[in-house]
Amino acid sequence: MQDQATEVTAAGIARLAGVGRAAVSNWRRRHADFPKPVGGTETSPSFALAEVEGWLRKQGKLAEVPLRERVWQQLAGHPEGPLTALVHAGCALLLIHERSTVWLAASAGSDERLARLLPGALAQVLTPRLGAVAGVLMPGVGPPDDVNTSDDSQATDRGSTAPAVNTAPTNPDVNVPDTSDTSDSPNTPPPLLPSVPLLRGAAELAAEVGARQAFEFLLGRHLDANPRQYTLTPAELAALMADLAGPARTALDPACGTGALLRAVDTRPEQWLHAQDSAPDLAALTALRLALHSRAGVRAAAGDALRADAFPELRADVVLCHPPFNERNWGHDELAYDPRWEYGFPARTESELAWVQHALARLTDGGTAVLLMPPAAASRRSGRRIRADLLRRGALRAVLALPVGAAPPYNIPLHIWVLRRPERNPAAPEVLLMDTGRFAGEGRGGPDWAAVREAVLDAWRAFARAGRLAERPGLARSVPVIELLDDDVDLAPARHLPPPAVADGAEQLAAVRERLGETLRLTTDLTPSAADPAPPVRWPLTTIGELARAGALVMRTGGTGGHARLPVLTDTDVLAATAPSGTLPESDEDAVLTEPGDVVVPVLGGGSVARVIEEATAGAALGRNLVLLRPDPTALDPWFLAGFLRGTANNRQASSYASTATRLDVRRLQLPRLPLAEQRRYGARFHALDEFERALRHASRLGDHLVRGMYDGLTDGTVAPD
């Protein structure tokens, strides 16, 4: 039975049918029997998913809704909101993952029966796996009579109060207890009834791809659809932080978000993962994600860990944390006498140092904490006393500067701090400082994570073994603590590292100068000849939209992801004429791949830019805010097309200024109607102009390189002044 309550927007209908949103608008105008809106607003209405599916099938526009898409639309249109729906789906998937026979017994029958039996069925998994948070995940779930929960006193781990994992018996009891609350009226529908179609769909998806993968798909789709609501830790960064921390039987993330850091921890026997977040929904999602990921015991709690620590007695082997940055209201006034401030009471502006000390307070002696920090925390004067005490007592072991683009905010080179709770041994006399900025990627593609990972782990492991590290110019060195204990206690790595090796610096500059000379000579050769005056020409014009409708070209928009990670051509790459540098999330949709002869146009920024794809760029996926035009070579010359699209007047009349950002309506761009032979004459001239422009850009980059190298060489003594 389809869920009549599940709603879908026009964008969702377009995704279901594989068309653009404009097509959906046309259907609404042209077809009197198109489903009427059931919600939303006048400008953004929503429709009943079941009615939309029926109409699309009747019109022959939809053979069958893809399973993933149907489940996602049920989740996105859930009457209680997508987060609640995601939690419900996660609970059901955990039941399917661990007690499939219980799910089968409960789901064999009507939707009403399944909704009535679900609380009892879920209790058999949620309570032993997740403890007290089970009731938060699914109201009405409590310890069932047939579940044997362990005595907390028998399962403590270095101060943890978490009970041992109660694994499912070999022959689980499929007589599901009915613990649902039917209130006073026998006709009251079970509370979970609106979620049943979603849960059945999630079960189908789990049968196809696995319960864990089904939940990761739904969670990832939700995060992609709401990018501004969450501060995510990229998977590559989470894996690096977990590797720096090392193996752990007990791990804690006091600001867990969606659980990326704890999910990156290597699984071990009898492992316990503790998570806390101020947002109850995120704590619930993290608990489900971790329980699906491994057999580790999971304890998750909602609440601000600084103000309301859920694990005050815990002593973990590892603490991983991506804390909120620059918070003024972190509890400065009410926490002045908190025992966690062993290294000094943090100033109101030093919330990150409060998180550092919270992490140290939750470690066992010798345990490791790894935190992602803003670079200002390494040098702000208000935190110098705490930084100094962390150094003196041997708690701070390393400060590692990441490349720009490693994590949000992407325009700032964030730091990783590695700390250890001091044991009785004397404090280590040196601290590892490292700057991986050289591994930053071009454009928006993010850093070279493989290079970052190799460099950081190699330096950290060598330092951890010996207590010091031989100097690696421009990259890393171990600094004696005494050198850092000045008035500022500035721990920014770049300020303490020697410059990169400059062997043969003068020779390298000579090579750059020679390449610059060659490029300038090429630029001179490519300089356009003097323009011959000609009277204005009044050509008959057409638009890109008309050409697309006539089949002379195909229009595609980018940014939809793909089945595999591919190089992505971003709008920044197009504007700077550089190689593809971006990434897109993996999805079940097909990416738009570029081919030689395609013309790519950025739609934001108000500039007049169009790029013809050549062999070197072909095969890259099309990024966001780009439109691809694929001309029919028997009707349109690509260089002719790109050249006329770059006309300033053309762009001005096709641009929209309805908001603070200028957006280009590519369909309104105009072209003259010319025979193919005449197009090719213009195309050859436009191609020559493009080569001249590329040579100028290359000369500019070489010139910048030469000027910077000369300044650096003269100031560090590797280049003589005469």
PDB file of N, CA and C in Angstrom, residues 551-609:
ATOM      1  N   GLY A 551      16.806  20.426 -31.882  1.00  0.00           N
ATOM      2  CA  GLY A 551      17.709  19.284 -31.915  1.00  0.00           C
ATOM      3  C   GLY A 551      19.098  19.613 -32.417  1.00  0.00           C
ATOM      4  N   ALA A 552      19.421  20.913 -32.597  1.00  0.00           N
ATOM      5  CA  ALA A 552      20.755  21.285 -33.056  1.00  0.00           C
ATOM      6  C   ALA A 552      21.793  21.155 -31.945  1.00  0.00           C
ATOM      7  N   LEU A 553      21.350  21.131 -30.709  1.00  0.00           N
ATOM      8  CA  LEU A 553      22.253  20.900 -29.575  1.00  0.00           C
ATOM      9  C   LEU A 553      21.457  20.300 -28.424  1.00  0.00           C
ATOM     10  N   VAL A 554      22.192  19.729 -27.474  1.00  0.00           N
ATOM     11  CA  VAL A 554      21.600  19.144 -26.266  1.00  0.00           C
ATOM     12  C   VAL A 554      22.090  19.946 -25.074  1.00  0.00           C
ATOM     13  N   MET A 555      21.194  20.286 -24.170  1.00  0.00           N
ATOM     14  CA  MET A 555      21.550  21.011 -22.944  1.00  0.00           C
ATOM     15  C   MET A 555      21.509  20.060 -21.763  1.00  0.00           C
ATOM     16  N   ARG A 556      22.542  20.122 -20.914  1.00  0.00           N
ATOM     17  CA  ARG A 556      22.566  19.339 -19.673  1.00  0.00           C
ATOM     18  C   ARG A 556      23.082  20.234 -18.558  1.00  0.00           C
ATOM     19  N   THR A 557      22.593  20.010 -17.350  1.00  0.00           N
ATOM     20  CA  THR A 557      23.098  20.714 -16.171  1.00  0.00           C
ATOM     21  C   THR A 557      23.885  19.744 -15.302  1.00  0.00           C
ATOM     22  N   GLY A 558      24.864  20.259 -14.551  1.00  0.00           N
ATOM     23  CA  GLY A 558      25.757  19.395 -13.787  1.00  0.00           C
ATOM     24  C   GLY A 558      25.457  19.384 -12.307  1.00  0.00           C
ATOM     25  N   GLY A 559      26.292  18.613 -11.568  1.00  0.00           N
ATOM     26  CA  GLY A 559      26.231  18.606 -10.117  1.00  0.00           C
ATOM     27  C   GLY A 559      25.366  17.544  -9.514  1.00  0.00           C
ATOM     28  N   THR A 560      25.033  16.450 -10.240  1.00  0.00           N
ATOM     29  CA  THR A 560      24.130  15.437  -9.697  1.00  0.00           C
ATOM     30  C   THR A 560      24.836  14.233  -9.112  1.00  0.00           C
ATOM     31  N   GLY A 561      26.157  14.228  -9.052  1.00  0.00           N
ATOM     32  CA  GLY A 561      26.869  13.089  -8.480  1.00  0.00           C
ATOM     33  C   GLY A 561      27.059  11.995  -9.511  1.00  0.00           C
ATOM     34  N   GLY A 562      27.242  10.779  -9.042  1.00  0.00           N
ATOM     35  CA  GLY A 562      27.459   9.658  -9.945  1.00  0.00           C
ATOM     36  C   GLY A 562      27.746   8.392  -9.177  1.00  0.00           C
ATOM     37  N   HIS A 563      27.873   7.277  -9.896  1.00  0.00           N
ATOM     38  CA  HIS A 563      28.086   5.977  -9.266  1.00  0.00           C
ATOM     39  C   HIS A 563      29.508   5.830  -8.725  1.00  0.00           C
ATOM     40  N   ALA A 564      30.464   6.552  -9.273  1.00  0.00           N
ATOM     41  CA  ALA A 564      31.858   6.413  -8.863  1.00  0.00           C
ATOM     42  C   ALA A 564      32.487   7.797  -8.775  1.00  0.00           C
ATOM     43  N   ARG A 565      33.568   7.877  -8.000  1.00  0.00           N
ATOM     44  CA  ARG A 565      34.298   9.126  -7.880  1.00  0.00           C
ATOM     45  C   ARG A 565      35.016   9.418  -9.192  1.00  0.00           C
ATOM     46  N   LEU A 566      34.771  10.602  -9.769  1.00  0.00           N
ATOM     47  CA  LEU A 566      35.390  11.015 -11.016  1.00  0.00           C
ATOM     48  C   LEU A 566      35.953  12.417 -10.848  1.00  0.00           C
ATOM     49  N   PRO A 567      36.956  12.796 -11.673  1.00  0.00           N
ATOM     50  CA  PRO A 567      37.362  14.206 -11.678  1.00  0.00           C
ATOM     51  C   PRO A 567      36.173  15.053 -12.105  1.00  0.00           C
ATOM     52  N   VAL A 568      35.984  16.174 -11.442  1.00  0.00           N
ATOM     53  CA  VAL A 568      34.823  17.016 -11.698  1.00  0.00           C
ATOM     54  C   VAL A 568      35.285  18.381 -12.189  1.00  0.00           C
ATOM     55  N   LEU A 569      34.727  18.821 -13.309  1.00  0.00           N
ATOM     56  CA  LEU A 569      35.001  20.150 -13.838  1.00  0.00           C
ATOM     57  C   LEU A 569      34.107  21.136 -13.107  1.00  0.00           C
ATOM     58  N   THR A 570      34.699  22.048 -12.338  1.00  0.00           N
ATOM     59  CA  THR A 570      33.936  23.017 -11.558  1.00  0.00           C
ATOM     60  C   THR A 570      33.841  24.335 -12.308  1.00  0.00           C
ATOM     61  N   ASP A 571      32.958  25.217 -11.823  1.00  0.00           N
ATOM     62  CA  ASP A 571      32.875  26.538 -12.440  1.00  0.00           C
ATOM     63  C   ASP A 571      34.177  27.310 -12.255  1.00  0.00           C
ATOM     64  N   THR A 572      34.867  27.078 -11.136  1.00  0.00           N
ATOM     65  CA  THR A 572      36.164  27.712 -10.938  1.00  0.00           C
ATOM     66  C   THR A 572      37.169  27.242 -11.986  1.00  0.00           C
ATOM     67  N   ASP A 573      37.157  25.954 -12.304  1.00  0.00           N
ATOM     68  CA  ASP A 573      38.058  25.433 -13.336  1.00  0.00           C
ATOM     69  C   ASP A 573      37.776  26.085 -14.685  1.00  0.00           C
ATOM     70  N   VAL A 574      36.499  26.266 -14.996  1.00  0.00           N
ATOM     71  CA  VAL A 574      36.144  26.875 -16.279  1.00  0.00           C
ATOM     72  C   VAL A 574      36.607  28.327 -16.319  1.00  0.00           C
ATOM     73  N   LEU A 575      36.375  29.058 -15.239  1.00  0.00           N
ATOM     74  CA  LEU A 575      36.763  30.470 -15.210  1.00  0.00           C
ATOM     75  C   LEU A 575      38.275  30.651 -15.275  1.00  0.00           C
ATOM     76  N   ALA A 576      39.037  29.734 -14.631  1.00  0.00           N
ATOM     77  CA  ALA A 576      40.490  29.856 -14.591  1.00  0.00           C
ATOM     78  C   ALA A 576      41.185  29.062 -15.683  1.00  0.00           C
ATOM     79  N   ALA A 577      40.431  28.339 -16.505  1.00  0.00           N
ATOM     80  CA  ALA A 577      40.986  27.506 -17.575  1.00  0.00           C
ATOM     81  C   ALA A 577      41.984  26.491 -17.029  1.00  0.00           C
ATOM     82  N   THR A 578      41.617  25.826 -15.913  1.00  0.00           N
ATOM     83  CA  THR A 578      42.487  24.823 -15.306  1.00  0.00           C
ATOM     84  C   THR A 578      41.860  23.439 -15.451  1.00  0.00           C
ATOM     85  N   ALA A 579      42.618  22.425 -15.050  1.00  0.00           N
ATOM     86  CA  ALA A 579      42.155  21.045 -15.164  1.00  0.00           C
ATOM     87  C   ALA A 579      41.031  20.768 -14.161  1.00  0.00           C
ATOM     88  N   PRO A 580      40.211  19.738 -14.403  1.00  0.00           N
ATOM     89  CA  PRO A 580      39.146  19.385 -13.446  1.00  0.00           C
ATOM     90  C   PRO A 580      39.710  19.143 -12.059  1.00  0.00           C
ATOM     91  N   SER A 581      39.115  19.772 -11.038  1.00  0.00           N
ATOM     92  CA  SER A 581      39.681  19.693  -9.687  1.00  0.00           C
ATOM     93  C   SER A 581      38.649  19.389  -8.619  1.00  0.00           C
ATOM     94  N   GLY A 582      37.388  19.249  -8.983  1.00  0.00           N
ATOM     95  CA  GLY A 582      36.355  19.111  -7.966  1.00  0.00           C
ATOM     96  C   GLY A 582      35.982  17.669  -7.670  1.00  0.00           C
ATOM     97  N   THR A 583      35.062  17.519  -6.721  1.00  0.00           N
ATOM     98  CA  THR A 583      34.488  16.217  -6.377  1.00  0.00           C
ATOM     99  C   THR A 583      32.986  16.388  -6.206  1.00  0.00           C
ATOM    100  N   LEU A 584      32.256  15.303  -6.392  1.00  0.00           N
ATOM    101  CA  LEU A 584      30.822  15.269  -6.154  1.00  0.00           C
ATOM    102  C   LEU A 584      30.501  14.037  -5.320  1.00  0.00           C
ATOM    103  N   PRO A 585      29.439  14.075  -4.525  1.00  0.00           N
ATOM    104  CA  PRO A 585      29.079  12.892  -3.736  1.00  0.00           C
ATOM    105  C   PRO A 585      28.654  11.744  -4.633  1.00  0.00           C
ATOM    106  N   GLU A 586      28.971  10.521  -4.177  1.00  0.00           N
ATOM    107  CA  GLU A 586      28.483   9.355  -4.906  1.00  0.00           C
ATOM    108  C   GLU A 586      26.968   9.254  -4.759  1.00  0.00           C
ATOM    109  N   SER A 587      26.296   8.896  -5.827  1.00  0.00           N
ATOM    110  CA  SER A 587      24.838   8.748  -5.782  1.00  0.00           C
ATOM    111  C   SER A 587      24.434   7.694  -6.803  1.00  0.00           C
ATOM    112  N   ASP A 588      23.134   7.373  -6.801  1.00  0.00           N
ATOM    113  CA  ASP A 588      22.639   6.383  -7.742  1.00  0.00           C
ATOM    114  C   ASP A 588      22.324   6.993  -9.098  1.00  0.00           C
ATOM    115  N   GLU A 589      22.558   8.291  -9.250  1.00  0.00           N
ATOM    116  CA  GLU A 589      22.274   8.961 -10.508  1.00  0.00           C
ATOM    117  C   GLU A 589      23.502   8.923 -11.412  1.00  0.00           C
ATOM    118  N   ASP A 590      23.268   9.157 -12.690  1.00  0.00           N
ATOM    119  CA  ASP A 590      24.361   9.177 -13.656  1.00  0.00           C
ATOM    120  C   ASP A 590      24.928  10.585 -13.748  1.00  0.00           C
ATOM    121  N   ALA A 591      26.250  10.693 -13.628  1.00  0.00           N
ATOM    122  CA  ALA A 591      26.900  11.982 -13.789  1.00  0.00           C
ATOM    123  C   ALA A 591      26.869  12.395 -15.257  1.00  0.00           C
ATOM    124  N   VAL A 592      26.906  13.706 -15.508  1.00  0.00           N
ATOM    125  CA  VAL A 592      27.012  14.232 -16.861  1.00  0.00           C
ATOM    126  C   VAL A 592      28.493  14.292 -17.205  1.00  0.00           C
ATOM    127  N   LEU A 593      28.930  13.503 -18.161  1.00  0.00           N
ATOM    128  CA  LEU A 593      30.339  13.426 -18.535  1.00  0.00           C
ATOM    129  C   LEU A 593      30.592  14.267 -19.785  1.00  0.00           C
ATOM    130  N   THR A 594      31.699  14.997 -19.759  1.00  0.00           N
ATOM    131  CA  THR A 594      32.044  15.863 -20.883  1.00  0.00           C
ATOM    132  C   THR A 594      32.646  15.052 -22.024  1.00  0.00           C
ATOM    133  N   GLU A 595      32.455  15.561 -23.244  1.00  0.00           N
ATOM    134  CA  GLU A 595      33.011  14.950 -24.450  1.00  0.00           C
ATOM    135  C   GLU A 595      33.708  16.034 -25.273  1.00  0.00           C
ATOM    136  N   PRO A 596      34.688  15.657 -26.100  1.00  0.00           N
ATOM    137  CA  PRO A 596      35.331  16.659 -26.959  1.00  0.00           C
ATOM    138  C   PRO A 596      34.297  17.367 -27.834  1.00  0.00           C
ATOM    139  N   GLY A 597      34.407  18.686 -27.914  1.00  0.00           N
ATOM    140  CA  GLY A 597      33.457  19.475 -28.684  1.00  0.00           C
ATOM    141  C   GLY A 597      32.314  20.038 -27.879  1.00  0.00           C
ATOM    142  N   ASP A 598      32.144  19.598 -26.629  1.00  0.00           N
ATOM    143  CA  ASP A 598      31.125  20.197 -25.769  1.00  0.00           C
ATOM    144  C   ASP A 598      31.519  21.632 -25.424  1.00  0.00           C
ATOM    145  N   VAL A 599      30.516  22.457 -25.170  1.00  0.00           N
ATOM    146  CA  VAL A 599      30.740  23.831 -24.721  1.00  0.00           C
ATOM    147  C   VAL A 599      30.137  23.951 -23.327  1.00  0.00           C
ATOM    148  N   VAL A 600      30.943  24.397 -22.349  1.00  0.00           N
ATOM    149  CA  VAL A 600      30.511  24.484 -20.959  1.00  0.00           C
ATOM    150  C   VAL A 600      30.432  25.957 -20.562  1.00  0.00           C
ATOM    151  N   VAL A 601      29.302  26.332 -19.934  1.00  0.00           N
ATOM    152  CA  VAL A 601      29.045  27.728 -19.592  1.00  0.00           C
ATOM    153  C   VAL A 601      28.725  27.830 -18.099  1.00  0.00           C
ATOM    154  N   PRO A 602      29.462  28.647 -17.300  1.00  0.00           N
ATOM    155  CA  PRO A 602      29.063  28.911 -15.909  1.00  0.00           C
ATOM    156  C   PRO A 602      27.842  29.812 -15.874  1.00  0.00           C
ATOM    157  N   VAL A 603      26.943  29.545 -14.922  1.00  0.00           N
ATOM    158  CA  VAL A 603      25.714  30.328 -14.862  1.00  0.00           C
ATOM    159  C   VAL A 603      25.734  31.368 -13.752  1.00  0.00           C
ATOM    160  N   LEU A 604      26.759  31.374 -12.914  1.00  0.00           N
ATOM    161  CA  LEU A 604      26.846  32.362 -11.837  1.00  0.00           C
ATOM    162  C   LEU A 604      28.032  33.278 -12.073  1.00  0.00           C
ATOM    163  N   GLY A 605      27.935  34.489 -11.534  1.00  0.00           N
ATOM    164  CA  GLY A 605      29.075  35.395 -11.550  1.00  0.00           C
ATOM    165  C   GLY A 605      28.956  36.542 -12.518  1.00  0.00           C
ATOM    166  N   GLY A 606      28.068  36.439 -13.487  1.00  0.00           N
ATOM    167  CA  GLY A 606      27.865  37.571 -14.381  1.00  0.00           C
ATOM    168  C   GLY A 606      28.940  37.753 -15.436  1.00  0.00           C
ATOM    169  N   GLY A 607      29.889  36.834 -15.571  1.00  0.00           N
ATOM    170  CA  GLY A 607      30.934  36.971 -16.576  1.00  0.00           C
ATOM    171  C   GLY A 607      30.542  36.337 -17.889  1.00  0.00           C
ATOM    172  N   SER A 608      31.292  36.685 -18.949  1.00  0.00           N
ATOM    173  CA  SER A 608      31.027  36.094 -20.259  1.00  0.00           C
ATOM    174  C   SER A 608      32.118  35.075 -20.536  1.00  0.00           C
ATOM    175  N   VAL A 609      31.861  33.824 -20.146  1.00  0.00           N
ATOM    176  CA  VAL A 609      32.847  32.754 -20.275  1.00  0.00           C
ATOM    177  C   VAL A 609      32.162  31.541 -20.882  1.00  0.00           C
TER     178      VAL A 609
END
